[in-house]
CSV table of C-alpha atoms in Angstrom, one decimal:
chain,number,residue,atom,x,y,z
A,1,UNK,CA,145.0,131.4,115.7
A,2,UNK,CA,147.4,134.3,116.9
A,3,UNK,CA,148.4,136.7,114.6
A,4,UNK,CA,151.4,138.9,115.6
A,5,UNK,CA,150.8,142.8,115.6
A,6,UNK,CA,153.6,144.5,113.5
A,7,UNK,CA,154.8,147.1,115.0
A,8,UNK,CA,153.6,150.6,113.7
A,9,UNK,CA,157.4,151.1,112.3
A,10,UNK,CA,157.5,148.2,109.7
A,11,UNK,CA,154.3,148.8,108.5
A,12,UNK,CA,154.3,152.8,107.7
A,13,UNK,CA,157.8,153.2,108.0
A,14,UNK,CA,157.5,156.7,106.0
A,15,UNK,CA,154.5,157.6,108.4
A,16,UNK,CA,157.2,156.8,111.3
A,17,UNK,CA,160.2,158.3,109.9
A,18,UNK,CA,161.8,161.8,111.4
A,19,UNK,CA,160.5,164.7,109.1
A,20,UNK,CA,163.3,167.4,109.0
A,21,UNK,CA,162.9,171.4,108.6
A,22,UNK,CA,164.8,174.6,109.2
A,23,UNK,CA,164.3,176.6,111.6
A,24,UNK,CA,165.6,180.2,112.1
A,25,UNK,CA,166.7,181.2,115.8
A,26,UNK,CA,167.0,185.0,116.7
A,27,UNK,CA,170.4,185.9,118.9
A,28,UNK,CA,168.1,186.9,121.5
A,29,UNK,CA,166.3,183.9,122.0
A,30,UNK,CA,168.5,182.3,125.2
A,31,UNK,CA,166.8,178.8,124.4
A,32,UNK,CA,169.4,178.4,121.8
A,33,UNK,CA,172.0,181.1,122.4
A,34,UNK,CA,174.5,181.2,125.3
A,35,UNK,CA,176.5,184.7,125.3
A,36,UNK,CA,178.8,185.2,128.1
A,37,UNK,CA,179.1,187.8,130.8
A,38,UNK,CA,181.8,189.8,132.2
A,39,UNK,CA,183.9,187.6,134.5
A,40,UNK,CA,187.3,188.1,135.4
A,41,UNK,CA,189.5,188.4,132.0
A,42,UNK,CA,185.9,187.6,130.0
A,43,UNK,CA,184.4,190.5,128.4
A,44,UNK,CA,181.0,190.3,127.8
A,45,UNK,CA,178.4,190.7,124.9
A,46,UNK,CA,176.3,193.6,124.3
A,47,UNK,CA,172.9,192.6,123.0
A,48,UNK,CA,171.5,195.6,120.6
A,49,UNK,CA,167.8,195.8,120.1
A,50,UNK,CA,165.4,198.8,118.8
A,51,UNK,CA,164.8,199.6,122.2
A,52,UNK,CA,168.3,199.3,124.0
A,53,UNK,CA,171.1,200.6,121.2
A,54,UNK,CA,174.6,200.1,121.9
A,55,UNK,CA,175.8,203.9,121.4
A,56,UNK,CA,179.3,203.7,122.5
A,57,UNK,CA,180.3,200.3,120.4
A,58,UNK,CA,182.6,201.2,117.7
A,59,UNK,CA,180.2,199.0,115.1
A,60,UNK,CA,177.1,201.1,114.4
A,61,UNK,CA,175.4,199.0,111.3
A,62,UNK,CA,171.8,199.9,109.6
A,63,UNK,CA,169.2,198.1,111.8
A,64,UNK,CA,167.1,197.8,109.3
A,65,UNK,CA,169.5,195.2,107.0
A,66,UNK,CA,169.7,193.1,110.4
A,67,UNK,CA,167.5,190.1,111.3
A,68,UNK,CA,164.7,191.1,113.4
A,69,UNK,CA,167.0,194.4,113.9
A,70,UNK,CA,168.9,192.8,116.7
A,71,UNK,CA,172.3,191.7,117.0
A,72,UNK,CA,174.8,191.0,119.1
A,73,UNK,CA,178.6,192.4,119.9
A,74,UNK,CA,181.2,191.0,120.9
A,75,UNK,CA,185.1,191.7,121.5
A,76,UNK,CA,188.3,189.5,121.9
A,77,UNK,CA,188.0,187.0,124.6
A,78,UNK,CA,184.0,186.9,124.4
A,79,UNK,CA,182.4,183.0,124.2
A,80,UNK,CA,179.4,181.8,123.1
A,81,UNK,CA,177.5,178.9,122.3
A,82,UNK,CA,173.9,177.8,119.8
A,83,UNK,CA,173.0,174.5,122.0
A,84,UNK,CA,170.4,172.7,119.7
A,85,UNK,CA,168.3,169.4,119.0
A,86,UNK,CA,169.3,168.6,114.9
A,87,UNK,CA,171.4,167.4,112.3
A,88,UNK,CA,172.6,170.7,110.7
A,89,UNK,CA,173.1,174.2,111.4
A,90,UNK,CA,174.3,177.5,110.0
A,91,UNK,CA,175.2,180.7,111.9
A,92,UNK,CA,175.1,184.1,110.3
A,93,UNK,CA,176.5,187.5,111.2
A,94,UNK,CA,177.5,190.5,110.2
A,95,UNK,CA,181.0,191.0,109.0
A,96,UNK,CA,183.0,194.5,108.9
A,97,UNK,CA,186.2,195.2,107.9
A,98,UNK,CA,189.3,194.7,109.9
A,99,UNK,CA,187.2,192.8,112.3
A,100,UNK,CA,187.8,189.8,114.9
A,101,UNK,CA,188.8,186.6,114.2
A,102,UNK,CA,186.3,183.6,115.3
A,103,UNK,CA,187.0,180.3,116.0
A,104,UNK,CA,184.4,177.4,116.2
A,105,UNK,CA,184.1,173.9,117.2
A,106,UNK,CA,181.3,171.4,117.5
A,107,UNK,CA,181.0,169.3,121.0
A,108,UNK,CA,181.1,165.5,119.8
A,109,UNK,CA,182.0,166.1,116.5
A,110,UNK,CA,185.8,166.2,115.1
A,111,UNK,CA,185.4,169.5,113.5
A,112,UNK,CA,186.7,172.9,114.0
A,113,UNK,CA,186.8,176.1,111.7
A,114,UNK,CA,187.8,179.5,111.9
A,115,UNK,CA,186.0,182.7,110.3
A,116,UNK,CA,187.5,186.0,109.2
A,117,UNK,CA,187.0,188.7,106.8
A,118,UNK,CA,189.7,190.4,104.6
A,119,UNK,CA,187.3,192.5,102.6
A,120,UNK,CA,187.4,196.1,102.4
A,121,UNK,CA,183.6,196.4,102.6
A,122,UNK,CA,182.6,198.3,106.0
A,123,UNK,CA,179.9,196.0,106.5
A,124,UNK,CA,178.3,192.6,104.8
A,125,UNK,CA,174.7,191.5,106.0
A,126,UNK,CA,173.5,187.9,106.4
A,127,UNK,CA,177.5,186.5,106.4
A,128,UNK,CA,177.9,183.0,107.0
A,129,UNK,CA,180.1,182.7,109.9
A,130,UNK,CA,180.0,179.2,110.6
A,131,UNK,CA,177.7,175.7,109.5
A,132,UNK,CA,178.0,172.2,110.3
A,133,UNK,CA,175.4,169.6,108.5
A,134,UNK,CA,175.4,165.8,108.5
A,135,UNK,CA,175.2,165.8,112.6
A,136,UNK,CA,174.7,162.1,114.3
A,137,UNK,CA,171.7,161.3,114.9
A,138,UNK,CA,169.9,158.1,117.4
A,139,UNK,CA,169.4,154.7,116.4
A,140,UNK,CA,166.0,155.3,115.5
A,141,UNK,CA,167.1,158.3,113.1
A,142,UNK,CA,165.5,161.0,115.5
A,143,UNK,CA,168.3,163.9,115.9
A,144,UNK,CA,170.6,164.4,118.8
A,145,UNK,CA,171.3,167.3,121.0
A,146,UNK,CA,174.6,169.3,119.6
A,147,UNK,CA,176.5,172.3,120.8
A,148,UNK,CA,178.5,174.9,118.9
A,149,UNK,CA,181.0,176.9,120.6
A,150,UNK,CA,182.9,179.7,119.4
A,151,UNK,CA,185.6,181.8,120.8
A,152,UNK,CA,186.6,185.8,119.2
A,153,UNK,CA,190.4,186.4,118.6
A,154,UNK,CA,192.6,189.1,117.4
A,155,UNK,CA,193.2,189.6,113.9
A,156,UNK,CA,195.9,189.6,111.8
A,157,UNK,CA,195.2,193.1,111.1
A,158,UNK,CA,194.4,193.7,115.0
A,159,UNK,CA,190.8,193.3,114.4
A,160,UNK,CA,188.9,192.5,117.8
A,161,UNK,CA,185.2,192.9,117.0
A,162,UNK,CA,182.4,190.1,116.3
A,163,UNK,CA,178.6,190.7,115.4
A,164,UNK,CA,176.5,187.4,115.5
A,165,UNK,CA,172.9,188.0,114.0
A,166,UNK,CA,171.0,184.8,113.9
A,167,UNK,CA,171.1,180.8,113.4
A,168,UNK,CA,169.4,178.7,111.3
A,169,UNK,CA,169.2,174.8,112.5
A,170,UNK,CA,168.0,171.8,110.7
A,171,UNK,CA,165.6,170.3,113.5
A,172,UNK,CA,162.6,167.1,113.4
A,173,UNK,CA,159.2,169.1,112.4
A,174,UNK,CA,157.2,170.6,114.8
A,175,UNK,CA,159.8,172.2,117.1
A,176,UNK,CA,158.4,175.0,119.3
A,177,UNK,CA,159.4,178.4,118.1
A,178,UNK,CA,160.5,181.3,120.0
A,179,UNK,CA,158.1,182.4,121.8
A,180,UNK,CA,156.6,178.9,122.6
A,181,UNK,CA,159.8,177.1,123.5
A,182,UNK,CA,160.7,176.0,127.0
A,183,UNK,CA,164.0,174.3,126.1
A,184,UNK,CA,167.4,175.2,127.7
A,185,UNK,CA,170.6,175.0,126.1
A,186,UNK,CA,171.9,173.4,129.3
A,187,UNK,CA,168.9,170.4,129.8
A,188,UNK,CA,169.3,169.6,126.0
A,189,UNK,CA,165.8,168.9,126.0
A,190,UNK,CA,163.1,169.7,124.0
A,191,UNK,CA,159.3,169.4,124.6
A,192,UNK,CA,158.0,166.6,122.4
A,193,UNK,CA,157.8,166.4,119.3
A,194,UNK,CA,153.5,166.7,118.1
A,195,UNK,CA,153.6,165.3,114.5
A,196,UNK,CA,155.6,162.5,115.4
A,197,UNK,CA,153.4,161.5,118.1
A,198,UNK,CA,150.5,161.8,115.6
A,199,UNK,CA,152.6,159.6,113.4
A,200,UNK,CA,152.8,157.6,115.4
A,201,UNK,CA,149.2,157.1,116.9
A,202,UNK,CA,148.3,156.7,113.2
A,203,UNK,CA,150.5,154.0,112.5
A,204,UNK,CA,149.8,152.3,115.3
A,205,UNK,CA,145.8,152.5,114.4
A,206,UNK,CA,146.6,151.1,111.2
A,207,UNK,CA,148.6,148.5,112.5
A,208,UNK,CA,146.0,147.4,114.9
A,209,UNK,CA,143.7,147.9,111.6
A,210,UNK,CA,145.4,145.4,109.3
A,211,UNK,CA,146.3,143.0,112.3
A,212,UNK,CA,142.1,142.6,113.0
A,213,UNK,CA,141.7,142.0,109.5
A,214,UNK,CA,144.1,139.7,109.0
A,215,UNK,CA,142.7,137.6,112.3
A,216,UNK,CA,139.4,137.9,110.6
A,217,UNK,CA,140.1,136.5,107.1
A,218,UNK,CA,142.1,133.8,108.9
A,219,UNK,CA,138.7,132.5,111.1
A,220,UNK,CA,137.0,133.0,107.9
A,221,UNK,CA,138.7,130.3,106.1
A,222,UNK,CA,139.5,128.0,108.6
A,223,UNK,CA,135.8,127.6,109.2
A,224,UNK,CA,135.7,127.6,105.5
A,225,UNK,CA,138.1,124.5,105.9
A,226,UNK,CA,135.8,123.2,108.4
A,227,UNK,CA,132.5,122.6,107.2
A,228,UNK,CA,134.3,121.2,103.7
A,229,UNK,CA,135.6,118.0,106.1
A,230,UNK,CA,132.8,115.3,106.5
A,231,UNK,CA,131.9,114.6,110.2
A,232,UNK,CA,132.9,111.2,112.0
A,233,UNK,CA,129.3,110.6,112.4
A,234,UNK,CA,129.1,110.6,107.8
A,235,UNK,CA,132.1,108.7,107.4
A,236,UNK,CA,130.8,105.0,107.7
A,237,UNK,CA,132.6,101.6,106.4
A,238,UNK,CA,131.3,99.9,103.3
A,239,UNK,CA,129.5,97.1,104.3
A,240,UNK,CA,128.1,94.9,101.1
A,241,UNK,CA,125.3,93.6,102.1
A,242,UNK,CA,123.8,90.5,100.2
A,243,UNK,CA,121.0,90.9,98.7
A,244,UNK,CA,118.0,88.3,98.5
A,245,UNK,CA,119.0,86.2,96.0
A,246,UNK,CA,122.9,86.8,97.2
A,247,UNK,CA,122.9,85.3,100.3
A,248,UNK,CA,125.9,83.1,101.4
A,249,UNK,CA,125.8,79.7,99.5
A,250,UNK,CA,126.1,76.4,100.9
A,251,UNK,CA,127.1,73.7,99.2
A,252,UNK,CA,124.2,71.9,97.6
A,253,UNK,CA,125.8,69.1,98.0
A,254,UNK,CA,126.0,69.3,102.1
A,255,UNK,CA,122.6,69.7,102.4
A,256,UNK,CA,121.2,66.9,100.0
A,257,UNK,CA,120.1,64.0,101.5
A,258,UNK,CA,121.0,60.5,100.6
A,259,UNK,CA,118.5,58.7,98.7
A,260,UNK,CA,117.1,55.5,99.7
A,261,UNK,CA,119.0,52.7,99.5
A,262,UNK,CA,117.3,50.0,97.0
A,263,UNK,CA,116.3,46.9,98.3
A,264,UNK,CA,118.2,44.0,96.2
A,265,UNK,CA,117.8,43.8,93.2
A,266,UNK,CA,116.3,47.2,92.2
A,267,UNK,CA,118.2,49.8,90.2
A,268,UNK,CA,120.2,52.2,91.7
A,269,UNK,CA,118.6,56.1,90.9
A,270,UNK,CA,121.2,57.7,93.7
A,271,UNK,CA,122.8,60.8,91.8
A,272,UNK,CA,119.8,61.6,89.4
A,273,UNK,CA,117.6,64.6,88.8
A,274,UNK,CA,115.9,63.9,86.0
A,275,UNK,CA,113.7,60.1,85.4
A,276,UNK,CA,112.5,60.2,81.4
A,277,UNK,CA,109.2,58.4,80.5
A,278,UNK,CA,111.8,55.4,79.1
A,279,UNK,CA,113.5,54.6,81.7
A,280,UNK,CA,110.6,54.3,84.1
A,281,UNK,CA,108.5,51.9,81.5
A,282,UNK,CA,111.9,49.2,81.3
A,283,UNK,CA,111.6,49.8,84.9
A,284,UNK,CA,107.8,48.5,85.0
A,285,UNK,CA,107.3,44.5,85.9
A,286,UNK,CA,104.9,42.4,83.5
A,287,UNK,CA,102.1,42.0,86.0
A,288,UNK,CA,102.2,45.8,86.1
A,289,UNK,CA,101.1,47.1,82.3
A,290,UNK,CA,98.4,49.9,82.5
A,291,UNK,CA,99.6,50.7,86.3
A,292,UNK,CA,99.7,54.2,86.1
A,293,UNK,CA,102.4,55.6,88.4
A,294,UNK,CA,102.6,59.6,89.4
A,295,UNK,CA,105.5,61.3,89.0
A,296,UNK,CA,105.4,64.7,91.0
A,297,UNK,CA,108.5,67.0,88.9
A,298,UNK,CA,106.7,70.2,90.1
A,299,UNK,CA,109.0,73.5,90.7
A,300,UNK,CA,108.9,76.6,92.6
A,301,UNK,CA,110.2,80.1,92.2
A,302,UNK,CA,110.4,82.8,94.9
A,303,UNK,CA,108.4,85.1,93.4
A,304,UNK,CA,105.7,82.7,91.7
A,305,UNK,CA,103.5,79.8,92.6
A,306,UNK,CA,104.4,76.4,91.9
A,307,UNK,CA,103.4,75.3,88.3
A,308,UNK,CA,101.6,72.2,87.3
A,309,UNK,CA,103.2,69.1,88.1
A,310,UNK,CA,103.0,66.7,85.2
A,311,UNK,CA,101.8,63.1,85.3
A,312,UNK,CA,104.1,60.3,83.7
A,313,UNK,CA,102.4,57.2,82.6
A,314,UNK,CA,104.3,54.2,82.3
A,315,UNK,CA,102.9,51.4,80.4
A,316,UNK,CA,104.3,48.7,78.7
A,317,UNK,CA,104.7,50.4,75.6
A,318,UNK,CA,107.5,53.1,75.4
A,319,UNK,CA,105.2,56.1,74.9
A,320,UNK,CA,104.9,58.5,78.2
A,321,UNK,CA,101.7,60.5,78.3
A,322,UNK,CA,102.2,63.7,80.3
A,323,UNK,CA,98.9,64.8,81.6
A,324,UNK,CA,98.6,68.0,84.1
A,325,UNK,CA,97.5,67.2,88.0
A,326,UNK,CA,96.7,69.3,91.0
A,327,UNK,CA,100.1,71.0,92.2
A,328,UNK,CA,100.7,69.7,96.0
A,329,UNK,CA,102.4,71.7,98.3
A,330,UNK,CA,106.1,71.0,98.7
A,331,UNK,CA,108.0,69.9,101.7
A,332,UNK,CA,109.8,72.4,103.8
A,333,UNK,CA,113.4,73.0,102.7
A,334,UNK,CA,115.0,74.3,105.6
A,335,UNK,CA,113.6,71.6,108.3
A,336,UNK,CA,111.8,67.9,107.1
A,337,UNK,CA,112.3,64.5,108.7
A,338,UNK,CA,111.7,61.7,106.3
A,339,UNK,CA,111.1,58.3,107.7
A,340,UNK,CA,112.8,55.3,107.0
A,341,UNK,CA,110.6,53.4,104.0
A,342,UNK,CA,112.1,49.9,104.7
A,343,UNK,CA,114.8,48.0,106.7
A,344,UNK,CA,117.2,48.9,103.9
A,345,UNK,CA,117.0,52.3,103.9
A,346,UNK,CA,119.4,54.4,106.0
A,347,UNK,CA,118.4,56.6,109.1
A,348,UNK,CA,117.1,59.8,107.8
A,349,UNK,CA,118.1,63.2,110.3
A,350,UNK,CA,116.9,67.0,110.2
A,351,UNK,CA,118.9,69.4,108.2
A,352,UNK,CA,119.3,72.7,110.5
A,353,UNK,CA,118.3,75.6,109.2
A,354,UNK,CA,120.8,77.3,107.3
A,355,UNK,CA,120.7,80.3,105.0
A,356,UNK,CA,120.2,79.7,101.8
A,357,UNK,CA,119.1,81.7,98.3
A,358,UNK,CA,116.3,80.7,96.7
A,359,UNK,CA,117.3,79.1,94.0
A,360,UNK,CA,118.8,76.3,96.2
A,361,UNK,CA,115.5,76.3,98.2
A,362,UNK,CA,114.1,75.5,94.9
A,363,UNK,CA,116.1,72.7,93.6
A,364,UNK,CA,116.0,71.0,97.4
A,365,UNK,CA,112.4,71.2,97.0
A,366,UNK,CA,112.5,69.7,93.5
A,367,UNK,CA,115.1,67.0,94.7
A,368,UNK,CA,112.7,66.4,97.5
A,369,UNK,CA,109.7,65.4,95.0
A,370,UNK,CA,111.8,63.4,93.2
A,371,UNK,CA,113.4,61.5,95.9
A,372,UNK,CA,109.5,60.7,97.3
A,373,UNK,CA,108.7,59.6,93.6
A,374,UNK,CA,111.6,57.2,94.0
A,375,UNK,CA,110.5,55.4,97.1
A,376,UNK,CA,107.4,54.9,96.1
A,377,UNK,CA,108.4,52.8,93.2
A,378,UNK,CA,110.9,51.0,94.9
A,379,UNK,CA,108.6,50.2,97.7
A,380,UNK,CA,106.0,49.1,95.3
A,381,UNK,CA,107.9,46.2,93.8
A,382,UNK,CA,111.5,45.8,92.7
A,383,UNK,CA,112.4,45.9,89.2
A,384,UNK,CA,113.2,42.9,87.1
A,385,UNK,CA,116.7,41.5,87.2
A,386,UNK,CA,118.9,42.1,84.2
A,387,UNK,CA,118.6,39.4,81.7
A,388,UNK,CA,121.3,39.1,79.3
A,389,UNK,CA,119.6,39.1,76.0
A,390,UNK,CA,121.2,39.4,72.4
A,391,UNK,CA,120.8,41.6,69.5
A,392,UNK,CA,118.8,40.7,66.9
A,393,UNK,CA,121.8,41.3,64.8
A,394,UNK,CA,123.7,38.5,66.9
A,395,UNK,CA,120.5,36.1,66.6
């Protein structure tokens, strides 16, 4: 996952933004100042310092009220110019009376002024001869290189005489000073600027800072995301599996076989599960009282060996006594072949194995017994024809 860098500007805009401060600029420094020299009709300036005085200019002010005690003089027709990186600036001087009258303007800028004193005072330190604020600036808000040029003119009152002192400029923090600075009035360039760069260098840190971190949290969760989401190999279909006794059923009915068919005139015990002690004594011929006939109606369980199989007596008397034997071991009740008894009885075929539950394994096993108790006695002898005989009640 790619997480864009913002750049240092949106993120710490105040840490990117220009810082502003005033800076004071002596006449003398030429970085700033541009004082013309005597050229054909232009006069020039006379720079006045502690250590070369002006002694035959007609303006002698006290050095000591003057900025860094040196200024400098000018006469009608003299030009100059403060060439400067900023937004603002203010030029100061010294007026006098009946002195010069100065005209400024400011290159790029619609703005022009004019600067002369009527007072009577013979001199006035730290005047404000001209200022300009609210300069244009770059896109990015960092100042732009200006130029202020001025021109002295004669008075009204024939004045002729100018004396500039010093300038104060609203530049970006950190400009060089005086004696550090290597910028020209004519290059308009200035070395660069030191705490923006820092600025900078910091904001970008931080940016880099909060753009790792943010990368970090981001691998953090996905894999968070990650190990939540079960794996293809967990993720299995539900399969319901039968369980022992839930195996698929098959129809009991599919798997039964057909009883014998009884020879004629026998009764018909196709479709029965159950013979009672009654039934099998009407069944019993008159040659045959005190035969004793075996009846195996033994069960099994899956989980629990066959219980005793009971012994039916039929006799010519109605009662049935039920007497306990040796359980015998039941046929199979996935695969048996039973053989045909007689010519009447139908050909008997081998059930496939099939799954079944074990309750159905149970009641083939049961049926089975039965079905073997039921040839037996119809192979023995047939029963007695029905005799219509008549209630006593009819009698």
């Amino acid at each position: 996952m790619r997480v864009p860098v913002l750049a240092p500007t949106l993120l710490f805009p105040s840490v990117m933004a220009v810082t502003l401060t005033n800076l004071t600029v002596d006449d003398t420094d030429l970085n700033y100042f541009w004082w013309s020299d005597a050229v054909a009709n232009t006069p020039a300036w006379t720079a006045i310092t502690p250590e070369t005085p002006c002694n035959f200019c007609s303006a002698q002010p006290q050095p000591k009220s003057i900025h860094n005690r040196t200024w400098h003089d000018g006469t009608q027709g003299g030009v100059g110019q403060l060439t400067f990186i900023g937004t603002a600036a203010w030029i100061y001087g010294i007026d006098l009376a009946n002195g010069g009258n100065i005209s400024f303007s400011v290159s790029g800028v619609n703005k022009t002024d004019s600067h002369y004193y009527n007072g009577d005072e013979q001199f006035v330190f730290n005047s404000l001869l001209f200022s300009v604020t609210d300069l244009p600036t770059d896109p990015d808000g960092n100042p732009r290189n200006h130029t202020i040029s001025w021109l002295v003119e004669k008075s009204s009152r024939n004045g002729t005489t100018a004396l500039f002192d010093y300038a104060v400029i609203r530049v970006a923090a950190q400009m060089p000073s005086n004696s550090s600075s290597s910028t020209t009035p004519d290059s308009g360039h200035s070395k660069p600027n030191a705490g923006a760069i820092a600025g900078g260098v910091i904001g970008g840190l931080f940016g880099v800072l909060l753009a790792i971190l943010a990368l970090f949290f981001c691998r953090r969760r996905q894999q968070a995301l990650t190990r939540d989401m079960p794996s293809k190999e967990d993720v299995r279909p539900y399969v319901d599996e039968p369980s022992e006794l839930g195996a698929p059923s098959v129809s009991l009915a599919a798997r039964t076989r057909p009883l014998s068919t009884p020879t004629q005139g026998s009764s018909t015990f196709a479709g029965s599960s159950f013979l009672s002690a009654a039934t099998i004594g009407k069944s019993a011929l008159p040659g045959t009282v005190g035969r004793t006939k075996m009846f195996d109606t033994s069960s099994t369980s899956p989980s629990e060996s066959l219980p005793s199989t009971f012994v039916a007596s039929a006799s010519t008397s109605t009662s049935a006594n039920v007497t306990p034997s040796t359980p015998t071991a039941p046929p199979s009740a996935l695969s048996f072949l039973i053989s045909p008894t007689d010519e009447g009885d139908h050909e008997r075929r081998t059930i496939a194995p099939t799954v079944v539950s074990a309750r159905e394994q149970f009641l083939e096993q049961r049926l089975a017994v039965l079905e073997e108790h039921v040839r037996e006695l119809n192979s023995a002898q047939p029963p007695p024809a029905y005799e219509n005989q008549s209630s006593p009640s009819s009698a």
